[in-house]
């Protein structure tokens, strides 16, 4: 399922994904720096959020992931956890200050990841929703956060700009979880990636470019960007559940 990180968490695999995160972060920060004050206050692709809210949310999330890196490093909480109420406060910062806030948060995370000792990557850390996962999954969560919300910024960064390695991982993660939960789609094929996933014993077969499939699963694209086996039109595909789903590799909840 999580082929980017085999058992034992090879350092080379970690380094590759850290650099993926850094490149995605650089692209998002560049997009933030290009926004005028008016553009920053304009609606984003998320209902009720301005572009400022989107950027402030990513900065807050980066802080939360950095906090969890510290927990993985020492086994002790590294001070107070990031506070989600900062999103509303930071969303109205001047454009230059908000871009700097975003850059600082993402740089702190990637620098912390580069410095994390290899044994710490396998330690379990708690997501706010209560799920525990190995620290290496923070890299994939941060990559998902940056790429998804870059799209939500509504500045032209569509699903076609998502890196193939990110799309492949996110489809592995999402479709494995949906399969375990009985999502009624028989199979999904990403024609551009040469990948196919068996999801359920019933339902239509879905095909399309991987980034479009992921766009549909994340609620960012309509189903009609995909193809299905006749006679099921893509427009009546089952609606995917809220995304992202908690992963199901047996890590479990913190309170169990």
Tab-separated table of C-alpha atoms in Angstrom:
chain	number	residue	atom	x	y	z
A	1	UNK	CA	0.000	0.000	0.000
A	2	UNK	CA	2.610	2.517	1.009
A	3	UNK	CA	5.308	1.543	-1.467
A	4	UNK	CA	7.231	4.794	-0.974
A	5	UNK	CA	8.301	3.519	2.456
A	6	UNK	CA	9.155	-0.182	2.692
A	7	UNK	CA	9.554	-1.929	6.013
A	8	UNK	CA	12.497	-0.373	7.802
A	9	UNK	CA	11.960	2.981	6.083
A	10	UNK	CA	14.975	3.302	3.783
A	11	UNK	CA	16.604	6.684	4.150
A	12	UNK	CA	16.715	7.137	0.378
A	13	UNK	CA	12.927	6.774	0.183
A	14	UNK	CA	12.460	9.352	2.932
A	15	UNK	CA	14.855	11.791	1.279
A	16	UNK	CA	13.032	11.495	-2.052
A	17	UNK	CA	9.680	12.371	-0.525
A	18	UNK	CA	11.140	15.196	1.587
A	19	UNK	CA	12.390	16.764	-1.642
A	20	UNK	CA	8.992	16.210	-3.266
A	21	UNK	CA	7.452	18.144	-0.376
A	22	UNK	CA	10.060	20.897	-0.689
A	23	UNK	CA	9.418	21.324	-4.422
A	24	UNK	CA	5.661	21.429	-3.947
A	25	UNK	CA	6.083	23.909	-1.085
A	26	UNK	CA	8.260	26.169	-3.255
A	27	UNK	CA	5.589	26.211	-5.954
A	28	UNK	CA	2.884	27.119	-3.455
A	29	UNK	CA	4.961	29.875	-1.845
A	30	UNK	CA	5.715	31.315	-5.297
A	31	UNK	CA	1.988	31.368	-6.048
A	32	UNK	CA	1.330	33.108	-2.717
A	33	UNK	CA	3.979	35.760	-3.414
A	34	UNK	CA	2.313	36.550	-6.751
A	35	UNK	CA	-1.042	37.417	-5.138
A	36	UNK	CA	-2.102	41.018	-4.695
A	37	UNK	CA	-3.940	42.119	-1.570
A	38	UNK	CA	-7.240	42.043	-3.474
A	39	UNK	CA	-6.554	38.590	-4.881
A	40	UNK	CA	-5.680	37.286	-1.422
A	41	UNK	CA	-9.082	38.418	-0.076
A	42	UNK	CA	-10.989	36.933	-3.031
A	43	UNK	CA	-12.861	33.611	-2.738
A	44	UNK	CA	-10.857	30.419	-3.099
A	45	UNK	CA	-12.107	27.131	-4.488
A	46	UNK	CA	-13.322	26.151	-0.994
A	47	UNK	CA	-16.773	27.417	0.067
A	48	UNK	CA	-16.545	30.221	2.614
A	49	UNK	CA	-12.767	30.531	2.448
A	50	UNK	CA	-10.700	33.265	0.870
A	51	UNK	CA	-7.312	32.523	-0.616
A	52	UNK	CA	-5.883	33.933	2.612
A	53	UNK	CA	-7.723	31.239	4.575
A	54	UNK	CA	-6.290	28.514	2.341
A	55	UNK	CA	-2.704	29.724	2.789
A	56	UNK	CA	-3.142	30.242	6.530
A	57	UNK	CA	-4.542	26.713	6.848
A	58	UNK	CA	-1.532	25.208	5.060
A	59	UNK	CA	0.818	27.186	7.321
A	60	UNK	CA	-1.036	25.946	10.399
A	61	UNK	CA	-0.905	22.352	9.128
A	62	UNK	CA	2.848	22.623	8.527
A	63	UNK	CA	3.255	23.767	12.137
A	64	UNK	CA	1.221	20.761	13.323
A	65	UNK	CA	3.362	18.357	11.297
A	66	UNK	CA	6.541	19.946	12.636
A	67	UNK	CA	5.241	19.474	16.174
A	68	UNK	CA	4.679	15.799	15.430
A	69	UNK	CA	8.213	15.468	14.058
A	70	UNK	CA	9.440	16.742	17.413
A	71	UNK	CA	7.298	14.176	19.205
A	72	UNK	CA	8.723	11.424	17.002
A	73	UNK	CA	12.268	12.596	17.687
A	74	UNK	CA	12.118	12.574	21.486
A	75	UNK	CA	8.923	10.782	22.476
A	76	UNK	CA	7.908	13.909	24.409
A	77	UNK	CA	5.533	16.706	23.415
A	78	UNK	CA	7.670	19.649	22.186
A	79	UNK	CA	5.661	22.401	23.861
A	80	UNK	CA	2.094	23.483	23.035
A	81	UNK	CA	0.512	21.980	19.936
A	82	UNK	CA	-0.329	24.290	17.007
A	83	UNK	CA	-3.656	26.060	17.535
A	84	UNK	CA	-6.206	25.960	14.694
A	85	UNK	CA	-7.618	29.340	15.770
A	86	UNK	CA	-4.549	30.919	14.184
A	87	UNK	CA	-6.031	30.243	10.732
A	88	UNK	CA	-8.656	32.992	11.015
A	89	UNK	CA	-6.049	35.393	12.443
A	90	UNK	CA	-3.398	34.731	9.820
A	91	UNK	CA	-5.866	34.743	6.917
A	92	UNK	CA	-6.117	38.536	7.132
A	93	UNK	CA	-2.380	39.222	7.336
A	94	UNK	CA	-0.926	41.482	4.616
A	95	UNK	CA	0.034	39.498	1.529
A	96	UNK	CA	3.779	39.659	2.067
A	97	UNK	CA	3.530	38.673	5.731
A	98	UNK	CA	1.204	35.759	4.988
A	99	UNK	CA	3.520	34.450	2.253
A	100	UNK	CA	6.428	34.703	4.697
A	101	UNK	CA	4.376	32.901	7.360
A	102	UNK	CA	3.675	30.122	4.869
A	103	UNK	CA	7.285	29.854	3.734
A	104	UNK	CA	8.595	29.792	7.310
A	105	UNK	CA	6.176	27.048	8.342
A	106	UNK	CA	6.903	24.830	5.352
A	107	UNK	CA	10.676	25.372	5.586
A	108	UNK	CA	10.610	24.470	9.267
A	109	UNK	CA	8.844	21.219	8.429
A	110	UNK	CA	11.148	20.187	5.577
A	111	UNK	CA	14.273	21.118	7.547
A	112	UNK	CA	12.993	19.134	10.517
A	113	UNK	CA	12.299	16.159	8.270
A	114	UNK	CA	15.791	16.262	6.776
A	115	UNK	CA	17.290	16.207	10.279
A	116	UNK	CA	15.077	13.499	11.790
A	117	UNK	CA	17.088	10.396	12.767
A	118	UNK	CA	16.171	7.269	10.823
A	119	UNK	CA	14.762	5.307	13.825
A	120	UNK	CA	12.264	8.097	14.554
A	121	UNK	CA	10.445	7.643	11.243
A	122	UNK	CA	8.847	4.421	12.451
A	123	UNK	CA	7.471	5.852	15.702
A	124	UNK	CA	3.714	6.313	15.978
A	125	UNK	CA	2.356	9.851	16.300
A	126	UNK	CA	-1.274	10.975	16.777
A	127	UNK	CA	-3.323	12.823	14.167
A	128	UNK	CA	-5.818	15.304	15.601
A	129	UNK	CA	-8.644	12.966	14.563
A	130	UNK	CA	-7.256	10.370	16.970
A	131	UNK	CA	-5.565	8.080	14.467
A	132	UNK	CA	-1.965	7.109	15.043
A	133	UNK	CA	0.441	6.594	12.187
A	134	UNK	CA	4.208	6.236	11.717
A	135	UNK	CA	6.061	9.526	11.519
A	136	UNK	CA	6.991	8.904	7.878
A	137	UNK	CA	3.323	9.337	6.961
A	138	UNK	CA	3.689	13.015	7.918
A	139	UNK	CA	5.645	13.538	4.697
A	140	UNK	CA	2.806	12.172	2.633
A	141	UNK	CA	0.221	14.134	4.593
A	142	UNK	CA	2.150	17.353	4.042
A	143	UNK	CA	2.553	16.634	0.333
A	144	UNK	CA	-1.196	16.015	0.073
A	145	UNK	CA	-1.921	19.203	2.012
A	146	UNK	CA	0.244	21.379	-0.213
A	147	UNK	CA	-0.827	19.941	-3.569
A	148	UNK	CA	-4.554	19.822	-2.776
A	149	UNK	CA	-4.703	23.337	-1.378
A	150	UNK	CA	-2.573	24.740	-4.193
A	151	UNK	CA	-5.452	23.656	-6.423
A	152	UNK	CA	-7.956	25.165	-3.968
A	153	UNK	CA	-6.123	28.484	-4.212
A	154	UNK	CA	-7.765	28.836	-7.653
A	155	UNK	CA	-4.777	30.389	-9.411
A	156	UNK	CA	-4.474	27.902	-12.279
A	157	UNK	CA	-2.795	24.985	-10.507
A	158	UNK	CA	-5.143	22.242	-11.713
A	159	UNK	CA	-5.005	18.508	-11.160
A	160	UNK	CA	-2.862	18.217	-14.296
A	161	UNK	CA	-0.096	19.980	-12.351
A	162	UNK	CA	-0.052	17.358	-9.604
A	163	UNK	CA	3.207	15.338	-9.748
A	164	UNK	CA	2.795	11.743	-10.924
A	165	UNK	CA	4.496	10.335	-7.831
A	166	UNK	CA	2.056	12.191	-5.587
A	167	UNK	CA	-0.932	11.062	-7.671
A	168	UNK	CA	0.207	7.430	-7.580
A	169	UNK	CA	0.672	7.444	-3.807
A	170	UNK	CA	-2.610	9.258	-3.132
A	171	UNK	CA	-4.532	6.823	-5.334
A	172	UNK	CA	-2.913	3.857	-3.558
A	173	UNK	CA	-3.846	5.335	-0.189
A	174	UNK	CA	-7.383	6.403	-1.070
A	175	UNK	CA	-8.457	3.371	-3.099
A	176	UNK	CA	-7.123	0.897	-0.535
A	177	UNK	CA	-9.200	2.617	2.136
A	178	UNK	CA	-12.285	2.811	-0.087
A	179	UNK	CA	-11.920	-0.867	-0.965
A	180	UNK	CA	-11.823	-1.807	2.718
A	181	UNK	CA	-15.011	0.194	3.227
A	182	UNK	CA	-16.935	-1.324	0.360
A	183	UNK	CA	-17.060	1.655	-1.993
A	184	UNK	CA	-19.183	0.377	-4.928
A	185	UNK	CA	-16.687	0.696	-7.793
A	186	UNK	CA	-15.243	-2.509	-9.218
A	187	UNK	CA	-11.944	-1.123	-10.447
A	188	UNK	CA	-10.091	2.080	-11.225
A	189	UNK	CA	-7.512	2.448	-13.980
A	190	UNK	CA	-5.142	5.410	-14.316
A	191	UNK	CA	-4.388	5.150	-18.011
A	192	UNK	CA	-1.481	7.595	-18.002
A	193	UNK	CA	0.256	5.884	-15.078
A	194	UNK	CA	-0.264	2.320	-16.280
A	195	UNK	CA	-1.891	1.449	-12.945
A	196	UNK	CA	-5.096	-0.420	-12.091
A	197	UNK	CA	-6.730	-0.962	-8.701
A	198	UNK	CA	-9.380	-3.530	-7.787
A	199	UNK	CA	-11.749	-1.865	-5.351
A	200	UNK	CA	-14.934	-3.931	-4.971
A	201	UNK	CA	-16.680	-7.045	-6.306
A	202	UNK	CA	-19.526	-4.923	-7.668
A	203	UNK	CA	-19.947	-1.616	-9.448
A	204	UNK	CA	-18.615	-0.026	-12.626
A	205	UNK	CA	-15.055	-0.015	-13.902
A	206	UNK	CA	-13.697	3.542	-13.955
A	207	UNK	CA	-10.898	4.788	-16.188
A	208	UNK	CA	-9.203	8.119	-16.737
A	209	UNK	CA	-5.971	9.992	-16.271
A	210	UNK	CA	-4.692	9.464	-12.749
A	211	UNK	CA	-4.867	13.117	-11.773
A	212	UNK	CA	-8.498	13.300	-12.942
A	213	UNK	CA	-9.408	10.173	-10.974
A	214	UNK	CA	-7.807	11.686	-7.878
A	215	UNK	CA	-9.531	15.001	-8.566
A	216	UNK	CA	-12.871	13.184	-8.530
A	217	UNK	CA	-12.059	11.217	-5.378
A	218	UNK	CA	-11.050	14.425	-3.578
A	219	UNK	CA	-14.247	16.221	-4.580
A	220	UNK	CA	-12.388	18.676	-6.816
A	221	UNK	CA	-13.580	17.379	-10.209
A	222	UNK	CA	-16.966	16.077	-11.397
A	223	UNK	CA	-17.396	12.424	-12.302
A	224	UNK	CA	-17.979	13.232	-15.968
A	225	UNK	CA	-14.230	13.801	-16.491
A	226	UNK	CA	-13.914	9.993	-16.260
A	227	UNK	CA	-15.049	7.008	-18.330
A	228	UNK	CA	-16.937	3.910	-17.225
A	229	UNK	CA	-17.861	0.619	-18.811
A	230	UNK	CA	-21.230	0.773	-20.601
A	231	UNK	CA	-24.051	1.121	-19.754
A	232	UNK	CA	-23.070	3.107	-16.646
A	233	UNK	CA	-22.497	6.797	-17.455
A	234	UNK	CA	-19.813	8.512	-15.414
A	235	UNK	CA	-22.300	11.169	-14.345
A	236	UNK	CA	-24.069	8.635	-12.091
A	237	UNK	CA	-20.995	7.220	-10.383
A	238	UNK	CA	-21.360	6.906	-6.596
A	239	UNK	CA	-20.266	10.011	-4.727
A	240	UNK	CA	-16.931	9.464	-2.967
A	241	UNK	CA	-16.969	10.015	0.818
A	242	UNK	CA	-15.352	13.030	2.427
A	243	UNK	CA	-11.625	13.104	1.666
A	244	UNK	CA	-9.067	12.348	2.927
A	245	UNK	CA	-10.099	9.198	4.704
A	246	UNK	CA	-8.112	7.908	7.681
A	247	UNK	CA	-5.668	5.247	6.406
A	248	UNK	CA	-6.327	1.586	7.110
A	249	UNK	CA	-2.975	-0.184	7.439
A	250	UNK	CA	-3.779	-1.354	10.968
A	251	UNK	CA	-2.241	1.554	12.883
A	252	UNK	CA	-5.401	2.243	14.872
A	253	UNK	CA	-6.790	4.946	17.097
A	254	UNK	CA	-4.847	6.553	19.918
A	255	UNK	CA	-7.474	5.567	22.501
A	256	UNK	CA	-7.346	1.844	21.713
